[in-house]
Coordinates of C-alpha atoms in Angstrom, one line a residue:
X992 CA 129.1 118.2 121.3
X993 CA 126.8 115.5 122.7
X994 CA 123.9 117.2 124.5
X995 CA 123.9 116.4 128.2
X996 CA 120.5 115.3 129.3
X997 CA 119.3 113.5 132.4
X998 CA 118.4 109.8 132.4
X999 CA 114.7 110.8 132.7
X1000 CA 114.8 112.5 129.3
X1001 CA 113.5 109.5 127.3
X1002 CA 110.8 108.7 129.8
X1003 CA 109.4 112.2 129.4
X1004 CA 108.6 111.4 125.8
X1005 CA 106.1 108.8 126.8
X1006 CA 102.4 109.6 127.5
X1007 CA 102.1 106.5 129.7
X1008 CA 104.3 105.1 132.4
X1009 CA 103.9 101.5 131.4
X1010 CA 107.1 100.0 130.0
X1011 CA 108.3 96.7 128.6
X1012 CA 111.5 95.1 129.6
X1013 CA 114.1 94.3 126.9
X1014 CA 115.5 90.8 126.6
X1015 CA 118.3 90.2 129.1
X1016 CA 120.8 89.1 126.5
X1017 CA 122.2 90.6 123.3
X1018 CA 121.0 88.8 120.2
X1019 CA 122.7 88.6 116.8
X1020 CA 121.9 89.9 113.4
X1021 CA 122.7 88.2 110.2
X1022 CA 124.9 91.0 108.8
X1023 CA 128.6 90.4 108.4
X1024 CA 131.0 93.3 108.5
X1025 CA 134.4 94.2 107.2
X1026 CA 137.2 92.6 109.2
X1027 CA 140.1 94.6 110.6
X1028 CA 140.7 98.3 111.0
X1029 CA 143.5 100.7 110.5
X1030 CA 143.5 101.8 114.1
X1031 CA 143.8 98.3 115.5
X1032 CA 140.4 98.2 117.3
X1033 CA 140.0 95.4 119.8
X1034 CA 138.2 92.4 118.4
X1035 CA 136.6 91.2 121.7
X1036 CA 132.9 90.9 121.8
X1037 CA 130.5 92.5 124.2
X1038 CA 129.7 90.4 127.2
X1039 CA 126.1 89.2 127.3
X1040 CA 124.6 90.6 130.4
X1041 CA 121.4 92.2 131.8
X1042 CA 120.3 95.5 130.4
X1043 CA 119.9 98.3 132.9
X1044 CA 116.8 100.3 133.5
X1045 CA 117.9 103.0 131.0
X1046 CA 117.4 100.4 128.2
X1047 CA 113.6 100.2 128.5
X1048 CA 111.1 100.5 125.8
X1049 CA 108.7 103.5 125.9
X1050 CA 105.2 102.7 124.9
X1051 CA 103.7 105.8 123.3
X1052 CA 105.9 108.7 122.0
X1053 CA 104.8 112.3 122.6
X1054 CA 104.9 114.6 119.6
X1055 CA 106.6 113.8 116.3
X1056 CA 107.8 110.3 115.6
X1057 CA 110.8 111.4 113.5
X1058 CA 114.0 110.9 115.5
X1059 CA 116.6 113.6 115.5
X1060 CA 120.4 113.2 115.9
X1061 CA 120.3 114.9 119.3
X1062 CA 117.6 112.5 120.6
X1063 CA 119.6 109.5 119.4
X1064 CA 122.8 110.7 120.9
X1065 CA 121.1 111.3 124.2
X1066 CA 119.6 107.9 124.2
X1067 CA 122.9 106.3 123.2
X1068 CA 124.7 108.1 126.0
X1069 CA 122.4 106.6 128.6
X1070 CA 122.2 103.1 127.0
X1071 CA 124.3 100.4 128.7
X1072 CA 123.9 98.2 125.6
X1073 CA 125.4 100.9 123.2
X1074 CA 128.1 101.9 125.6
X1075 CA 129.3 98.3 126.1
X1076 CA 129.6 97.9 122.3
X1077 CA 131.4 101.2 121.9
X1078 CA 133.8 100.3 124.6
X1079 CA 134.6 96.9 123.1
X1080 CA 135.1 98.5 119.6
X1081 CA 133.4 95.7 117.8
X1082 CA 130.5 93.3 117.9
X1083 CA 130.8 89.9 116.2
X1084 CA 133.6 91.1 113.9
X1085 CA 131.6 94.3 113.1
X1086 CA 133.4 97.5 113.8
X1087 CA 131.8 99.9 116.2
X1088 CA 132.8 103.5 116.3
X1089 CA 131.6 107.0 117.2
X1090 CA 131.3 109.6 114.4
X1091 CA 129.9 113.1 114.9
X1092 CA 128.6 112.1 118.3
X1093 CA 126.6 109.1 117.0
X1094 CA 127.6 105.5 117.5
X1095 CA 127.7 103.5 114.3
X1096 CA 128.3 99.9 113.4
X1097 CA 129.9 98.7 110.1
X1098 CA 127.7 96.0 108.5
X1099 CA 127.9 94.4 105.1
X1100 CA 125.3 96.9 103.9
X1101 CA 127.3 99.9 105.2
X1102 CA 127.3 102.1 108.3
X1103 CA 124.2 102.0 110.4
X1104 CA 123.2 103.9 113.6
X1105 CA 123.0 101.6 116.6
X1106 CA 119.5 102.4 118.0
X1107 CA 119.1 102.1 121.8
X1108 CA 116.1 100.0 123.0
X1109 CA 114.5 103.1 124.4
X1110 CA 113.8 104.3 120.9
X1111 CA 112.8 101.1 119.2
X1112 CA 109.0 101.7 119.6
X1113 CA 109.3 105.2 118.1
X1114 CA 111.2 103.8 115.1
X1115 CA 108.7 101.0 114.6
X1116 CA 105.8 103.4 114.6
X1117 CA 107.4 105.7 112.1
X1118 CA 108.7 102.9 109.8
X1119 CA 105.7 100.6 110.0
X1120 CA 102.6 102.4 111.2
X1121 CA 102.8 105.8 109.4
X1122 CA 101.1 106.6 106.2
X1123 CA 104.4 106.5 104.4
X1124 CA 105.1 103.0 105.7
X1125 CA 101.7 101.6 105.0
X1126 CA 101.6 98.8 107.7
X1127 CA 103.5 96.5 105.3
X1128 CA 104.5 93.0 106.4
X1129 CA 107.7 91.8 108.1
X1130 CA 110.2 91.7 105.2
X1131 CA 109.1 95.2 104.0
X1132 CA 109.3 96.7 107.4
X1133 CA 112.7 95.0 108.1
X1134 CA 114.0 96.4 104.8
X1135 CA 112.9 99.9 105.7
X1136 CA 114.3 99.8 109.3
X1137 CA 117.6 98.3 108.2
X1138 CA 118.3 101.1 105.8
X1139 CA 118.7 103.5 108.8
X1140 CA 119.3 101.6 112.0
X1141 CA 120.8 98.5 113.5
X1142 CA 120.6 96.7 116.8
X1143 CA 121.3 93.0 117.9
X1144 CA 118.4 90.8 116.9
X1145 CA 116.8 93.4 114.6
X1146 CA 115.1 90.9 112.2
X1147 CA 113.4 89.0 115.0
X1148 CA 112.4 92.1 116.8
X1149 CA 110.8 93.6 113.7
X1150 CA 108.8 90.4 113.0
X1151 CA 107.5 90.3 116.6
X1152 CA 106.4 93.9 116.3
X1153 CA 104.6 93.3 113.0
X1154 CA 102.8 90.2 114.4
X1155 CA 101.7 92.3 117.4
X1156 CA 100.4 95.2 115.3
X1157 CA 96.7 95.7 116.2
X1158 CA 95.8 97.5 113.0
X1159 CA 97.4 94.8 110.8
X1160 CA 95.6 92.1 112.7
X1161 CA 92.2 93.7 112.3
X1162 CA 92.5 94.5 108.6
X1163 CA 94.9 92.1 106.9
X1164 CA 94.1 88.5 106.0
X1165 CA 96.5 85.6 106.3
X1166 CA 98.2 85.2 102.9
X1167 CA 97.3 82.0 101.1
X1168 CA 99.8 79.9 99.2
X1169 CA 98.8 79.9 95.5
X1170 CA 100.4 77.7 92.9
X1171 CA 100.0 79.3 89.5
X1172 CA 99.0 77.0 86.8
X1173 CA 100.7 79.1 84.1
X1174 CA 104.2 80.4 83.6
X1175 CA 104.9 84.0 84.5
X1176 CA 105.1 86.6 81.7
X1177 CA 108.5 87.9 80.7
X1178 CA 109.0 91.5 81.8
X1179 CA 111.1 92.7 79.0
X1180 CA 112.7 96.2 79.4
X1181 CA 111.6 98.7 81.9
X1182 CA 108.4 100.4 80.8
X1183 CA 107.6 97.9 78.1
X1184 CA 104.6 96.3 79.8
X1185 CA 102.0 97.9 82.0
X1186 CA 98.9 96.3 83.6
X1187 CA 95.8 98.3 84.1
X1188 CA 92.7 97.7 86.2
X1189 CA 89.8 99.6 87.8
X1190 CA 88.5 98.9 91.3
X1191 CA 85.2 100.0 92.8
X1192 CA 82.6 101.3 93.5
X1193 CA 83.6 102.5 97.0
X1194 CA 81.8 104.9 99.4
X1195 CA 81.4 108.3 97.8
X1196 CA 84.4 110.5 98.8
X1197 CA 84.3 114.2 99.6
X1198 CA 85.2 115.0 96.0
X1199 CA 82.7 112.6 94.6
X1200 CA 85.2 109.8 93.7
X1201 CA 83.9 106.3 93.7
X1202 CA 86.5 104.3 91.7
X1203 CA 90.2 103.8 91.6
X1204 CA 92.3 103.3 88.4
X1205 CA 95.7 101.7 88.9
X1206 CA 98.5 100.9 86.5
X1207 CA 101.6 98.8 87.4
X1208 CA 104.8 98.4 85.5
X1209 CA 105.9 94.7 85.3
X1210 CA 109.7 95.0 85.7
X1211 CA 110.1 97.5 88.5
X1212 CA 106.6 97.0 90.0
X1213 CA 106.2 100.8 89.9
X1214 CA 102.5 101.7 90.6
X1215 CA 100.4 104.7 89.5
X1216 CA 97.0 105.3 91.0
X1217 CA 94.2 107.8 90.7
X1218 CA 90.7 108.1 92.2
X1219 CA 87.9 109.1 89.7
X1220 CA 84.2 109.7 89.8
X1221 CA 83.5 107.4 86.8
X1222 CA 85.3 104.6 85.0
X1223 CA 84.3 105.2 81.4
X1224 CA 86.6 104.7 78.5
X1225 CA 87.4 108.4 78.4
X1226 CA 88.4 108.4 82.1
X1227 CA 90.7 105.3 81.5
X1228 CA 92.4 106.8 78.4
X1229 CA 92.9 110.1 80.1
X1230 CA 94.6 108.3 83.0
X1231 CA 96.8 106.4 80.6
X1232 CA 98.0 109.5 78.8
X1233 CA 98.4 111.9 81.8
X1234 CA 99.7 109.5 84.4
X1235 CA 101.6 106.8 82.4
X1236 CA 102.6 107.9 78.9
X1237 CA 103.4 111.6 79.5
X1238 CA 105.4 110.7 82.7
X1239 CA 107.1 107.4 81.9
X1240 CA 107.0 107.2 78.1
X1241 CA 105.2 105.0 75.5
X1242 CA 104.8 101.4 76.4
X1243 CA 104.9 98.4 74.1
X1244 CA 102.1 96.3 75.7
X1245 CA 99.1 97.0 77.9
X1246 CA 97.4 94.2 80.0
X1247 CA 93.8 94.6 80.9
X1248 CA 91.1 92.3 82.2
X1249 CA 88.6 92.7 79.4
X1250 CA 86.1 94.9 81.1
X1251 CA 83.8 97.0 78.8
X1252 CA 85.7 100.3 79.4
X1253 CA 89.0 98.5 78.5
X1254 CA 87.9 97.0 75.2
X1255 CA 86.1 99.9 73.6
X1256 CA 86.9 101.8 70.5
X1257 CA 88.4 104.8 72.4
X1258 CA 91.1 102.7 74.1
X1259 CA 91.8 100.7 70.9
X1260 CA 92.4 103.9 69.0
X1261 CA 94.8 105.2 71.7
X1262 CA 96.8 102.0 71.7
X1263 CA 97.0 102.1 67.9
X1264 CA 98.1 105.7 68.1
X1265 CA 100.9 104.8 70.5
X1266 CA 101.9 101.8 68.2
X1267 CA 101.5 99.5 71.2
X1268 CA 99.7 96.2 71.7
X1269 CA 96.8 95.5 74.1
X1270 CA 96.5 92.1 75.6
X1271 CA 93.2 90.9 77.0
X1272 CA 93.5 87.6 78.9
X1273 CA 90.6 85.3 79.6
X1274 CA 87.6 87.6 80.3
X1275 CA 87.1 88.4 83.9
X1276 CA 89.9 86.3 85.2
X1277 CA 91.8 88.6 87.6
X1278 CA 94.6 86.0 88.1
X1279 CA 95.9 86.9 84.6
X1280 CA 96.8 90.4 85.8
X1281 CA 97.6 89.4 89.3
X1282 CA 100.2 92.1 90.0
X1283 CA 97.8 95.0 89.7
X1284 CA 95.1 93.0 91.4
X1285 CA 97.4 92.4 94.4
X1286 CA 98.3 96.1 94.4
X1287 CA 94.6 96.9 94.8
X1288 CA 94.6 94.8 98.0
X1289 CA 97.7 96.6 99.2
X1290 CA 96.4 100.1 98.9
X1291 CA 93.1 99.1 100.4
X1292 CA 94.9 97.8 103.5
X1293 CA 97.0 101.0 103.8
X1294 CA 93.9 103.3 103.4
X1295 CA 91.9 101.2 105.9
X1296 CA 94.5 101.6 108.6
X1297 CA 94.8 105.4 108.0
X1298 CA 91.2 106.6 107.7
X1299 CA 89.9 108.4 110.8
X1300 CA 86.4 109.3 109.6
X1301 CA 83.6 106.9 110.4
X1302 CA 81.8 108.0 107.3
X1303 CA 84.6 106.6 105.2
X1304 CA 84.5 109.6 102.8
X1305 CA 88.2 110.6 103.2
X1306 CA 89.7 107.6 101.5
X1307 CA 90.5 109.4 98.2
X1308 CA 93.0 111.7 100.0
X1309 CA 95.0 108.7 101.2
X1310 CA 95.0 106.7 97.9
X1311 CA 97.7 109.0 96.4
X1312 CA 100.0 108.3 99.3
X1313 CA 99.9 104.5 99.0
X1314 CA 102.2 103.9 96.0
X1315 CA 105.1 105.4 97.9
X1316 CA 104.9 102.6 100.5
X1317 CA 105.7 100.1 97.8
X1318 CA 108.2 102.1 95.9
X1319 CA 110.4 103.3 98.8
X1320 CA 110.7 99.8 100.4
X1321 CA 113.7 97.6 99.6
X1322 CA 113.5 93.9 100.4
X1323 CA 116.7 92.5 101.9
X1324 CA 116.7 88.8 101.3

């Protein structure tokens, strides 16, 4: 049963009364759906017309940002946009149907819930601004949103939201186009090559941590990170054994930047014990291990947008959450 709620239900979720009007026409998404249905659904498209007052974007959600099925069903019931598409039965050759009270659309990537405009801001905040999303850029955010929801003009709406994010604008720098002078290294099999690097010192955290050790696998771009109080050879080798070898298996090659703690006897003996090879590129040239260096910048941006303490001593608690923002995002190209 679809819960019956008044049209003022969605507006009660907002802490402010200011609202932003939705575009007056229905945009298009690049997805292509399966053609034809067994039930002979009409193939006419939804007429492009003005969106009524129920299809307004709420600014600030109250309470949790995670949308429930009941909330989505109530919003879809009062959305003229969703009801027009459901009545037509299709949108640009994509089948639209109601299942278990929710309105779905069949895209080339599978069934997706049609999200009404009133819930767009809540979905954006959860899938872009939360600690699990990490304030990533447009392609990453679009990949995360498109795994769950769909609406006309999704790609453009996501890009506009990311460009207007205040936290991203304050912290993140404009990416520069870099033409590498050397060829990329071959990845080999999964787990064969790992890159290792140490970043710091940073402000002393509550637990005394000042440095961050990060390792990144070259094929899957899987990242492992740990905050430590020191960055000696013993700390590095302990990190390699506990967080890399014992969890993902023995590697064949380890890339480092030639720092003193990376070239000592302790690490050399560990690599020999694992029957692996350590590669030290040109000393102190971070471009040679650019993947793990770029990951350092990514987790710094995520932590900087999540810290709430002016003393900046709570960063170590957020560092462990940052790899999931990279590993749970799928880029749709």
